[in-house]
PDB file of C-alpha atoms and ligand atoms in Angstrom:
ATOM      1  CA  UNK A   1       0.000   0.000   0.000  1.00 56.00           C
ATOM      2  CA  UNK A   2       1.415   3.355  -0.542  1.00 73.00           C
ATOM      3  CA  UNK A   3       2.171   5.206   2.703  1.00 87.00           C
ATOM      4  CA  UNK A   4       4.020   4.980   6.112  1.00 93.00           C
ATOM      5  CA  UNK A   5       2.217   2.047   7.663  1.00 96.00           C
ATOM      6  CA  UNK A   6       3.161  -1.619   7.642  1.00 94.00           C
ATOM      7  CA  UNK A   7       1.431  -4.476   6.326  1.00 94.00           C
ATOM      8  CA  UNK A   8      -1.882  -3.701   4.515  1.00 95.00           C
ATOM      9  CA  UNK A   9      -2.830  -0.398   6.514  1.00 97.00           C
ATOM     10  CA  UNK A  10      -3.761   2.336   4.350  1.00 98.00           C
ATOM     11  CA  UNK A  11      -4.732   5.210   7.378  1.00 98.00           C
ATOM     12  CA  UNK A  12      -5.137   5.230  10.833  1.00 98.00           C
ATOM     13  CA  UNK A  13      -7.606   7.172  12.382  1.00 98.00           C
ATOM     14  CA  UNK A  14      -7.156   8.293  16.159  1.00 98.00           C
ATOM     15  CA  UNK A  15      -9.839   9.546  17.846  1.00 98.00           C
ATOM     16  CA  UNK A  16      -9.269  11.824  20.752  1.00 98.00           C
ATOM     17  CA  UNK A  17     -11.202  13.719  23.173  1.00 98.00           C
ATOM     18  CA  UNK A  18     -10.163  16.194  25.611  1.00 98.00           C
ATOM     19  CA  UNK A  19     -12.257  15.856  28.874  1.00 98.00           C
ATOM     20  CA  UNK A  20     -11.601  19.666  29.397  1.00 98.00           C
ATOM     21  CA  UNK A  21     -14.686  20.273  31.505  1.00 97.00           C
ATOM     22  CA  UNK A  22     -15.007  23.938  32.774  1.00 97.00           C
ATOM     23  CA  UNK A  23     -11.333  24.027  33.287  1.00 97.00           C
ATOM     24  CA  UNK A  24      -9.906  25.457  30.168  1.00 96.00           C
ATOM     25  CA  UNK A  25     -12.494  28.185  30.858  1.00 95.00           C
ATOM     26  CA  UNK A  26     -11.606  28.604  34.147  1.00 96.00           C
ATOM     27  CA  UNK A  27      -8.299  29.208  33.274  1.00 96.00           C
ATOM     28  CA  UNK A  28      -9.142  31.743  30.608  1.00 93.00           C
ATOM     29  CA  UNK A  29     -11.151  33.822  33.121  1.00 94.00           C
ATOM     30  CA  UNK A  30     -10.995  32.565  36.926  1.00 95.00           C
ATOM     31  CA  UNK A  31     -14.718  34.569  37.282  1.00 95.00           C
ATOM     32  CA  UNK A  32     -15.963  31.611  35.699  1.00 94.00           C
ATOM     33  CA  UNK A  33     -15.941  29.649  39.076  1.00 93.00           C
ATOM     34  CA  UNK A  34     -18.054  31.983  40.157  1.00 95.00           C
ATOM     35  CA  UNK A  35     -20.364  32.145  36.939  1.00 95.00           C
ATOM     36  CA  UNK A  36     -22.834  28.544  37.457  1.00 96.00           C
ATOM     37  CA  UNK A  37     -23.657  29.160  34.056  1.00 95.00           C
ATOM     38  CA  UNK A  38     -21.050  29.535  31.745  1.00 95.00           C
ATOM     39  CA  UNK A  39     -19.345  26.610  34.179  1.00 96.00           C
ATOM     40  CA  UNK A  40     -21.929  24.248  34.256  1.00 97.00           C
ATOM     41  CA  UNK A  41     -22.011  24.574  29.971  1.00 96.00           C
ATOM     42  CA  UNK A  42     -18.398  23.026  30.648  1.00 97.00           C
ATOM     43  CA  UNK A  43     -19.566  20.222  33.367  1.00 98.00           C
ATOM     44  CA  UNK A  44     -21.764  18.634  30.683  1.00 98.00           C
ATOM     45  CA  UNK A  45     -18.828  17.005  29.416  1.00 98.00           C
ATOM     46  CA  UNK A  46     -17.816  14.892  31.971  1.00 98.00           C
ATOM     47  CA  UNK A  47     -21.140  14.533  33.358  1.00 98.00           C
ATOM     48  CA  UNK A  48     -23.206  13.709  30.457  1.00 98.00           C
ATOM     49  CA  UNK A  49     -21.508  14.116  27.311  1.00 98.00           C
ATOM     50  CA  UNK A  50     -18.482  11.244  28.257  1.00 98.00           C
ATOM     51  CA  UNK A  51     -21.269   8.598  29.079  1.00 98.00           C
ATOM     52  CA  UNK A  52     -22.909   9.077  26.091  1.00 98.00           C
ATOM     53  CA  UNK A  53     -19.607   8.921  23.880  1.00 98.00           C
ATOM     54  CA  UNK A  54     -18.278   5.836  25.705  1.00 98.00           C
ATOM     55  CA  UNK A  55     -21.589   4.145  24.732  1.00 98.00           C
ATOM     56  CA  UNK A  56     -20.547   5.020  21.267  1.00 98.00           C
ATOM     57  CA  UNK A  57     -17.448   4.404  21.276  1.00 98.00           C
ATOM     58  CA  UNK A  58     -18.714   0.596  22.485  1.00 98.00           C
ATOM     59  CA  UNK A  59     -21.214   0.465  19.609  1.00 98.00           C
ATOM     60  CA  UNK A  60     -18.668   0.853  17.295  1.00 98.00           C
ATOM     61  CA  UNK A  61     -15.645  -1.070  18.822  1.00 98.00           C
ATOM     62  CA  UNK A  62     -13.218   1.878  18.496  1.00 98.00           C
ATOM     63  CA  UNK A  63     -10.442   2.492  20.844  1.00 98.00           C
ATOM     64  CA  UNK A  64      -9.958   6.110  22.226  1.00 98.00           C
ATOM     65  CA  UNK A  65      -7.616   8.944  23.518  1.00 99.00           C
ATOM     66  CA  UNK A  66      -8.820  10.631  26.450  1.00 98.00           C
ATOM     67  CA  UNK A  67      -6.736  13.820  27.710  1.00 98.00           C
ATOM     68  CA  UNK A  68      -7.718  14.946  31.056  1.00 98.00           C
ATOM     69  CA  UNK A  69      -6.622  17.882  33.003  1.00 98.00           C
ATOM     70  CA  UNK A  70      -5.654  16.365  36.689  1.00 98.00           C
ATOM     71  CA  UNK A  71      -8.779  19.354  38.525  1.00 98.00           C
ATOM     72  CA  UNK A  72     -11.014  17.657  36.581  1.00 98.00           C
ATOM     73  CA  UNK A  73      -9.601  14.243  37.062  1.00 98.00           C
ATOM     74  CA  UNK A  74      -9.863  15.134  40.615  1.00 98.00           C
ATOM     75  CA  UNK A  75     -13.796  16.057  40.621  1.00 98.00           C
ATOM     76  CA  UNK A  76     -14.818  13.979  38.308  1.00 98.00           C
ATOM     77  CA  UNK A  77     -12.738  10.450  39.047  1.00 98.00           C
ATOM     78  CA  UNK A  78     -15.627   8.007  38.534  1.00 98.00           C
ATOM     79  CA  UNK A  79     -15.534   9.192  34.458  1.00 98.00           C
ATOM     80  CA  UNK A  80     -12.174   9.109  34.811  1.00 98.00           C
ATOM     81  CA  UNK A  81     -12.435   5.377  35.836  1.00 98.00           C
ATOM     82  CA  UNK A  82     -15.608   4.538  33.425  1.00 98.00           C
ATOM     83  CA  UNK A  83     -13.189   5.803  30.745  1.00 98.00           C
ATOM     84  CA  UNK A  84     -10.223   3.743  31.921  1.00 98.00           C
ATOM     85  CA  UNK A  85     -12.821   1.113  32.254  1.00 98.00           C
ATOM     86  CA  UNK A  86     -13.563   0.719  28.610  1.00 98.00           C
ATOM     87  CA  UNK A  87      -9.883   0.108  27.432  1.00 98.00           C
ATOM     88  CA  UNK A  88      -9.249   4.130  26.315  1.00 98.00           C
ATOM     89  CA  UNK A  89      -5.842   5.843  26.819  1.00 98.00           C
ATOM     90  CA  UNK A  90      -5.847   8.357  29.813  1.00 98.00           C
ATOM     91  CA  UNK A  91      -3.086  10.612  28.699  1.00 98.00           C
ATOM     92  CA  UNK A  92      -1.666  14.283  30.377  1.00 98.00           C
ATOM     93  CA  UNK A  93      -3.462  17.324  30.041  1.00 98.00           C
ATOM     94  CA  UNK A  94      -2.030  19.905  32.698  1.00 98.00           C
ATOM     95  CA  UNK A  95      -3.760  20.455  35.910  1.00 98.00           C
ATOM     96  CA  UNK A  96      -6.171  23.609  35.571  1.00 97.00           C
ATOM     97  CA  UNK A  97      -5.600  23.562  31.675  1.00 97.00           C
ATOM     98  CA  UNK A  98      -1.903  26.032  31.711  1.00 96.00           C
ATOM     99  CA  UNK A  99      -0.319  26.172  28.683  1.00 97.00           C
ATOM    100  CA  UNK A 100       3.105  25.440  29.082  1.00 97.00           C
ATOM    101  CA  UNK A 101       4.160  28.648  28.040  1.00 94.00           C
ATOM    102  CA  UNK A 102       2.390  30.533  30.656  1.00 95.00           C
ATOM    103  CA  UNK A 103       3.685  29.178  33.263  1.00 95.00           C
ATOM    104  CA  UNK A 104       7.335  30.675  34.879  1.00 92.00           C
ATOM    105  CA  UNK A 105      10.376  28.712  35.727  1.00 90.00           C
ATOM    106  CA  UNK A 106       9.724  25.163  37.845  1.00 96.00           C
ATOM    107  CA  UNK A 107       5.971  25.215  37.505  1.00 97.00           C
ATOM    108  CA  UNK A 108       5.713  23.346  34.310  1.00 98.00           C
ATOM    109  CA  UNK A 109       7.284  20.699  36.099  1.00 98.00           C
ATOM    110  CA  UNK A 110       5.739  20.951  38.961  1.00 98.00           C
ATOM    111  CA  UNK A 111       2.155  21.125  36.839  1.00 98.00           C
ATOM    112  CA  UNK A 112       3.311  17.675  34.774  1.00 98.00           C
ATOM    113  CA  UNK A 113       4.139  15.758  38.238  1.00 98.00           C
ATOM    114  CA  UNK A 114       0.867  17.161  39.667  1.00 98.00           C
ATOM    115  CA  UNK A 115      -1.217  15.780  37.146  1.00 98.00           C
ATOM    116  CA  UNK A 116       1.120  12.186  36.284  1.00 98.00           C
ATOM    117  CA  UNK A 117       0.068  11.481  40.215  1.00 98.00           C
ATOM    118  CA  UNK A 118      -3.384  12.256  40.194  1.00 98.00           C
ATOM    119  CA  UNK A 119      -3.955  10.196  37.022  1.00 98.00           C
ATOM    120  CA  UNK A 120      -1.979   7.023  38.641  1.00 98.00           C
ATOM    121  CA  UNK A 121      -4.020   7.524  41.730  1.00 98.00           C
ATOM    122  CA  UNK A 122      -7.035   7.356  40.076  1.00 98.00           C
ATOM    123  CA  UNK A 123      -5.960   4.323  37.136  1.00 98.00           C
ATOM    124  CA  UNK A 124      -3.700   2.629  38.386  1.00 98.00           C
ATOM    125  CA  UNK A 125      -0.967   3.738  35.167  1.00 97.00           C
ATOM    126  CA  UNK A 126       0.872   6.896  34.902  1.00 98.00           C
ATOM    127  CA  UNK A 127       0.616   8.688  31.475  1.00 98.00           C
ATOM    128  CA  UNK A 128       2.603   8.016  28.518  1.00 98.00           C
ATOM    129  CA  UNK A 129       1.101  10.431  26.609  1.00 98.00           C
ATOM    130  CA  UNK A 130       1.170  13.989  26.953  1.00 98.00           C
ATOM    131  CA  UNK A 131      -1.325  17.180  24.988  1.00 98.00           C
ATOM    132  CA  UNK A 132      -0.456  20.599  26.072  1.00 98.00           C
ATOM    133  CA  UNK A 133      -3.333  22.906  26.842  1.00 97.00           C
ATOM    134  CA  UNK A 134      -4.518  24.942  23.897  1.00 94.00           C
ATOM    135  CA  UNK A 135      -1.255  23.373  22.100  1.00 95.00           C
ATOM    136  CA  UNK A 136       1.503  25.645  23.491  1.00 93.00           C
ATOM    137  CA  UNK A 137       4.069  24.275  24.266  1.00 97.00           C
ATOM    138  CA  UNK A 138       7.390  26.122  26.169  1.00 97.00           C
ATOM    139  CA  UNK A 139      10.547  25.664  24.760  1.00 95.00           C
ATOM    140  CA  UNK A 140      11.778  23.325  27.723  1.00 97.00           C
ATOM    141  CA  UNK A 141       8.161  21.285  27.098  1.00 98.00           C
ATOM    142  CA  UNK A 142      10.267  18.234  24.842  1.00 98.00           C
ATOM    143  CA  UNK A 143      12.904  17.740  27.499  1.00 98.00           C
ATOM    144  CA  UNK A 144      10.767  18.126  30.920  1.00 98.00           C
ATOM    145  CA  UNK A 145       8.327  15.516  29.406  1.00 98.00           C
ATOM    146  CA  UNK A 146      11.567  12.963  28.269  1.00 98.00           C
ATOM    147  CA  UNK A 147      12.882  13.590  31.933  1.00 98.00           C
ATOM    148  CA  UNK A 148       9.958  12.029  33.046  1.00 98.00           C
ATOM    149  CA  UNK A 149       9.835   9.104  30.799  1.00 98.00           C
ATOM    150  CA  UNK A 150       6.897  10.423  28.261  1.00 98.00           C
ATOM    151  CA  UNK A 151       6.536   8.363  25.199  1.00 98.00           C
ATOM    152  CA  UNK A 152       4.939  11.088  23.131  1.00 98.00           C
ATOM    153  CA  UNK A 153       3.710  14.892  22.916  1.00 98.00           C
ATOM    154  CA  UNK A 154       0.698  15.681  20.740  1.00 98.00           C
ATOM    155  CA  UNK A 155       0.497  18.946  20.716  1.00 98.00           C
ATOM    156  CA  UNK A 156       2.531  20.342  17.273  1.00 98.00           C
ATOM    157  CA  UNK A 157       1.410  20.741  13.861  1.00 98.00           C
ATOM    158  CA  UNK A 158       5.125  19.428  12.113  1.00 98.00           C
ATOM    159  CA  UNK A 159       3.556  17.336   9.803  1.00 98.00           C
ATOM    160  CA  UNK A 160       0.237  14.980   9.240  1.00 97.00           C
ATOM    161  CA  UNK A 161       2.001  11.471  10.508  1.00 98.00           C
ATOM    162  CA  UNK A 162       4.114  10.637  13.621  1.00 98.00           C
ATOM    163  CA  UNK A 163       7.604  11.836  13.543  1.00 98.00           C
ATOM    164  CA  UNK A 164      10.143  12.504  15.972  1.00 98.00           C
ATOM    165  CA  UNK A 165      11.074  15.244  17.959  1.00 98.00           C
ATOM    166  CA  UNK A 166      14.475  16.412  19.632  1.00 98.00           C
ATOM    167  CA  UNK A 167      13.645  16.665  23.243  1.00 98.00           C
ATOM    168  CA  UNK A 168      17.241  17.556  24.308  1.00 96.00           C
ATOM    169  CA  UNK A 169      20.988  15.384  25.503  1.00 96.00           C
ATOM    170  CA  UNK A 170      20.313  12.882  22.287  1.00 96.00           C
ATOM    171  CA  UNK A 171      16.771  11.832  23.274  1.00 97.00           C
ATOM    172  CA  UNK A 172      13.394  12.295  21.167  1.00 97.00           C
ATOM    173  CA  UNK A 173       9.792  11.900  21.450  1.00 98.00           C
ATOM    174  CA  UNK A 174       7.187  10.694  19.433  1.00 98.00           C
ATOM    175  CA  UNK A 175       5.408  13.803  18.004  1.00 98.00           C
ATOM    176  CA  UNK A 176       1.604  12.726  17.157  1.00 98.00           C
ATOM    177  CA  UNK A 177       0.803  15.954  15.279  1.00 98.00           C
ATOM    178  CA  UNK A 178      -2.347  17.691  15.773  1.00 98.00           C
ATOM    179  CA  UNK A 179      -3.826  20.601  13.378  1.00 98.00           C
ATOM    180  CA  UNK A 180      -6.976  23.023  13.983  1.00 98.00           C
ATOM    181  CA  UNK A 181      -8.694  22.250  10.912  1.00 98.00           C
ATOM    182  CA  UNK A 182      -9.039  18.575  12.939  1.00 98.00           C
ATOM    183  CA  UNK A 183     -10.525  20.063  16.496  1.00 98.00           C
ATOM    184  CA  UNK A 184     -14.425  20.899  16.972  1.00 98.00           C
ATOM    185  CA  UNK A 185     -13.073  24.149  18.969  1.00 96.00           C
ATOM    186  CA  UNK A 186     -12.601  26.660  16.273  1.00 95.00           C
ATOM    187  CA  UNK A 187     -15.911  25.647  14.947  1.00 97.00           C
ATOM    188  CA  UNK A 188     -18.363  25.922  18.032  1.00 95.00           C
ATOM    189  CA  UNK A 189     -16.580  28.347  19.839  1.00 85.00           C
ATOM    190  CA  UNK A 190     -19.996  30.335  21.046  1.00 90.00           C
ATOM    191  CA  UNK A 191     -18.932  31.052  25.418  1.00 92.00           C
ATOM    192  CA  UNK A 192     -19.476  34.565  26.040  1.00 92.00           C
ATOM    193  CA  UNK A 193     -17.706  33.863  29.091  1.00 91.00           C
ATOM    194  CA  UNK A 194     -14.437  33.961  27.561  1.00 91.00           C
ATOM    195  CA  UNK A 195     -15.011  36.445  24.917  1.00 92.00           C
ATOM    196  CA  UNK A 196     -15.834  33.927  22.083  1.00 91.00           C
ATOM    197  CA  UNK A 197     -19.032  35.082  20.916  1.00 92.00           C
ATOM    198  CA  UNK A 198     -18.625  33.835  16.526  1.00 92.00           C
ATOM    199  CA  UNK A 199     -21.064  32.197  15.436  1.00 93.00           C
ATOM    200  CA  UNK A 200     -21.431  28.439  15.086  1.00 95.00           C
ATOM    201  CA  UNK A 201     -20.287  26.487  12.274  1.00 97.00           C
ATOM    202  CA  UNK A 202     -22.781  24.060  11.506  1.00 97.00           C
ATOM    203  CA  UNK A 203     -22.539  19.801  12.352  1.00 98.00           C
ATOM    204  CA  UNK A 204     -22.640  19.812   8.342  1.00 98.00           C
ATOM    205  CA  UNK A 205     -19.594  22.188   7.367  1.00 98.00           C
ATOM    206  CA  UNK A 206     -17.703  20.995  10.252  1.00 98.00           C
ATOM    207  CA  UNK A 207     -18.653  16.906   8.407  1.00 98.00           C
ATOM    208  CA  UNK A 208     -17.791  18.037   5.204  1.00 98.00           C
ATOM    209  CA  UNK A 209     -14.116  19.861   6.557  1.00 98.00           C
ATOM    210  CA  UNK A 210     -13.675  16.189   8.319  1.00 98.00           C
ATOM    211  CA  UNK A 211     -14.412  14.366   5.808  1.00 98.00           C
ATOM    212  CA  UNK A 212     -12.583  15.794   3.083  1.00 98.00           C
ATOM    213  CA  UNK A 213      -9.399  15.713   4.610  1.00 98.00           C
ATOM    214  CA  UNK A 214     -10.050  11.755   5.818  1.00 98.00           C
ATOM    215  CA  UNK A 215     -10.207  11.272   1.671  1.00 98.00           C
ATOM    216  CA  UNK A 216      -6.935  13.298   1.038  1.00 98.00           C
ATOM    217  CA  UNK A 217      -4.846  11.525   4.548  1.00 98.00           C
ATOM    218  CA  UNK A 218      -6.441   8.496   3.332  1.00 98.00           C
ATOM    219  CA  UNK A 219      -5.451   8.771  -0.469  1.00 97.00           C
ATOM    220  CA  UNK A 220      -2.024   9.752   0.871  1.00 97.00           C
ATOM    221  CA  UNK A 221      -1.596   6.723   3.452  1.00 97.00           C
ATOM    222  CA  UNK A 222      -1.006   9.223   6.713  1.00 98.00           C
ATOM    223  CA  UNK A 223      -2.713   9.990  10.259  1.00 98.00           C
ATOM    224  CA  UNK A 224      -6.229  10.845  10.516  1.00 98.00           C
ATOM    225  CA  UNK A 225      -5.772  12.330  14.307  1.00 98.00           C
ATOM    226  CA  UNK A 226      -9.320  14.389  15.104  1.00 98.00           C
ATOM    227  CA  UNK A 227      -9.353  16.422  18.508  1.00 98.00           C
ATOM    228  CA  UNK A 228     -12.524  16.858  20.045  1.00 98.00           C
ATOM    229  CA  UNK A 229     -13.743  18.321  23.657  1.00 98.00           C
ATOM    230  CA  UNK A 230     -16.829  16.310  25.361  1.00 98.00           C
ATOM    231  CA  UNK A 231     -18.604  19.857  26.106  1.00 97.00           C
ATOM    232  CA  UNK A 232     -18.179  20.653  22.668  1.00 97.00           C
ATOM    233  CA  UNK A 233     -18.887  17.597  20.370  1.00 98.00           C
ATOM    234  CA  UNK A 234     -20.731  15.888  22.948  1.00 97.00           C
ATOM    235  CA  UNK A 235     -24.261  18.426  22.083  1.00 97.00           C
ATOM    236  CA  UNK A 236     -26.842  16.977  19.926  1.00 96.00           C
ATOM    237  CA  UNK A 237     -26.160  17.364  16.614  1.00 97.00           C
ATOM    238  CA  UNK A 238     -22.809  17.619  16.803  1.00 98.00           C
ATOM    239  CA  UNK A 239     -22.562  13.910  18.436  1.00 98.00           C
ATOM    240  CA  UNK A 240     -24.707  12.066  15.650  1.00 98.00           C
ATOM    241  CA  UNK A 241     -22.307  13.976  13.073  1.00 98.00           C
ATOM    242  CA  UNK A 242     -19.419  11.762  14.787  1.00 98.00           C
ATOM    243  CA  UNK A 243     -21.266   8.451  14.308  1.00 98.00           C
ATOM    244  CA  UNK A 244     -22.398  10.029  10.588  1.00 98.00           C
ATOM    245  CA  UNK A 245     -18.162  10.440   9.884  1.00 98.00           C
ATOM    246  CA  UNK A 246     -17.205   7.458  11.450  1.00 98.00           C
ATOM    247  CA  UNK A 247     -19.648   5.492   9.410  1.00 98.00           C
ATOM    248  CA  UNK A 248     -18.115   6.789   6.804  1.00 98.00           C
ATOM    249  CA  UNK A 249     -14.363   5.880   7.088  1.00 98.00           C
ATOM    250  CA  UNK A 250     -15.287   2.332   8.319  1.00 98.00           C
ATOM    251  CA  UNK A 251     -16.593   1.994   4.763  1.00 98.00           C
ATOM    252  CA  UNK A 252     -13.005   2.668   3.568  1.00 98.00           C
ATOM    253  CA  UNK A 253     -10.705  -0.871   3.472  1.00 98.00           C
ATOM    254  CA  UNK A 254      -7.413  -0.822   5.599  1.00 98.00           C
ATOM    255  CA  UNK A 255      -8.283   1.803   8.166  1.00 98.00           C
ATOM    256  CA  UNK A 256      -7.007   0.882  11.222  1.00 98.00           C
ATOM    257  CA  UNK A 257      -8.862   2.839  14.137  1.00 98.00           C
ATOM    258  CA  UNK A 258      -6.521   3.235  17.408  1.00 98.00           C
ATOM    259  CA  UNK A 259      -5.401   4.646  20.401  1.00 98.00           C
ATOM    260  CA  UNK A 260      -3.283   7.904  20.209  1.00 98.00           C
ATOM    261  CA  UNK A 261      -0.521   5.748  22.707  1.00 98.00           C
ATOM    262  CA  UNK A 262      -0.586   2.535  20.546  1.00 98.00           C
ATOM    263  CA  UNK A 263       0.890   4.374  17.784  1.00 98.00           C
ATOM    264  CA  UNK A 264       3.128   6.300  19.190  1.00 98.00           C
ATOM    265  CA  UNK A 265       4.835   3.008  21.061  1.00 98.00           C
ATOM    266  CA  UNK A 266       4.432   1.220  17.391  1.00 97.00           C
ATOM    267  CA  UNK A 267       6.131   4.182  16.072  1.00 97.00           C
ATOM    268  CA  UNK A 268       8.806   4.413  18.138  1.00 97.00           C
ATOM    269  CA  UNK A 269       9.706   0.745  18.317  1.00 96.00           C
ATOM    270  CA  UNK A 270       9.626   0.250  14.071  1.00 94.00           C
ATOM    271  CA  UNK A 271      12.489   3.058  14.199  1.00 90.00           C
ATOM    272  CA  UNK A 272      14.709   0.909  16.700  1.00 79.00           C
TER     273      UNK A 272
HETATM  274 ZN1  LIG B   1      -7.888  21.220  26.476  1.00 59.01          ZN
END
C-alpha cells in the first residue's frame, strides 16, 4: 500500500477527546468559578456528554484517547475510571488547563508531576502520553516531558504522521501531530464567558471539513488524528455527526482505528 504504515494499513484514524470540563475556561477567566452558568455549559462534558460517547465508542468497537486535566480528574474520578474502564488511553493534560508557556520557571514541572500522580491515583498507570493545553508548548516542554519518561507529545502541527522530535541530551519523542482544521473548537466556539461570541459552524460544514481531509490523509496513506472536547462535540447534533463520519471511514478498506498511545509506542519501536 502506498504510505508509512506496515502491512496492509492504508490510514489510521485516532480519535481523541479532551475531557476539558469547565477548566480550560476557568483558566481563561478565573470569574468563571463563580459564573454557574457559563461553568456548568463546561460540566456537561464529563457529566453527560463522556457517558454518552463511551456508549458510542462501544457500539462501534473503536479504541480512544482521552486527555484529562488532573482538577477535573480530581472532581470527576468516577468518568475518569468509566473511561479507563472501557480500554481508552488516559493521557496528560495539565492540571487547571496552563499552557506550558504561561507558566514561569519550575511550575511546568511541577504542573506535569501534579497531574502524572493524580492520574496514577485514580488508574492505576501513569501517562505516557502527553497534549499541552490549547497546544503551546514552552521551549523546555520536549525535554521536561523525556525527563519524566513520556513516550509522546501531541500537541505540534510538524507534519500529518508521527515523527520525531528532539527533546534535548540525544533523546526524542514521538510527536503525534495535531492541526486546527481537525478540532471541533474553532468551529463551536460560542462562550461569552471567555469572549468567544462567533457564530457556530454548523454539524454539516464541520462533516464536510472532516471528511474531506479523511479522503486526502487516506489517499495519501497518513494519520487521521481528530481532537474533540466532550462539552463541545458531545451536544446533539454535533454527536450524531461523529457516528455520521465514522460510518463513513469504516466503509473505507485498511483503516485501522486506534489509540493515540498505541501508535506512538508502534512508532517508536519500528524506528529501533
Ligand atoms: Zn484542552
Amino acid at each position: 500500500m502506498a504510505g508509512i504504515w506496515p502491512g496492509d494499513t492504508q490510514c489510521v484514524v485516532m480519535l481523541s477527546f479532551d475531557m476539558d470540563g469547565p477548566s480550560a475556561m476557568i483558566r481563561r477567566n478565573p470569574e468563571v468559578e463563580r459564573m454557574p452558568s457559563a461553568r456548568s455549559m463546561g460540566e456537561f462534558g464529563p457529566d453527560v456528554a463522556v457517558p454518552r460517547i463511551l456508549a458510542m465508542l462501544r457500539d462501534f468497537e473503536i479504541p480512544a484517547s482521552f486527555y484529562i486535566p488532573g482538577w477535573v480528574a480530581e472532581r470527576w474520578p468516577g468518568t475518569v475510571e468509566a473511561v479507563a474502564a472501557d480500554g481508552h488511553e488516559i493521557a496528560h493534560h495539565g492540571y487547571l488547563h496552563e499552557p506550558p508557556a504561561s507558566l514561569q520557571g519550575a511550575e511546568e514541572g511541577e504542573v506535569l508531576d501534579r497531574g502524572s500522580e493524580i492520574l496514577e491515583r485514580i488508574t492505576g498507570q501513569r501517562p505516557k502520553g502527553y497534549r499541552s493545553p490549547s497546544w503551546e508548548l514552552s521551549d523546555q516542554s520536549l525535554s521536561l516531558l523525556a525527563d519524566r519518561g513520556f513516550v509522546y507529545d501531541s500537541s505540534l502541527m510538524g507534519d500529518d504522521a508521527p515523527y520525531f522530535v528532539d527533546a534535548g541530551d540525544g533523546r526524542r519523542l514521538v510527536e503525534v501531530p495535531v492541526h486546527w482544521s481537525l478540532d471541533d473548537a474553532p468551529f463551536y466556539p460560542f462562550n461569552p464567558a471567555v469572549g468567544r461570541t462567533e457564530v457556530m459552524a454548523s454539524p454539516q460544514q464541520v462533516y464536510e471539513t472532516w471528511a474531506s481531509a479523511f479522503d486526502e490523509l487516506y489517499e495519501r496513506g497518513r494519520a487521521y488524528a481528530l481532537t474533540m472536547h466532550p462539552w463541545v462535540t458531545g451536544r446533539a447534533g454535533r454527536l450524531s455527526m461523529l457516528e455520521r463520519l465514522i460510518r463513513y471511514i469504516r466503509a473505507f478498506d485498511h483503516v485501522e482505528f486506534a489509540r493515540t498511545v498505541d501508535v506512538a509506542e508502534a512508532y517508536r519501536d519500528r524506528a529501533s
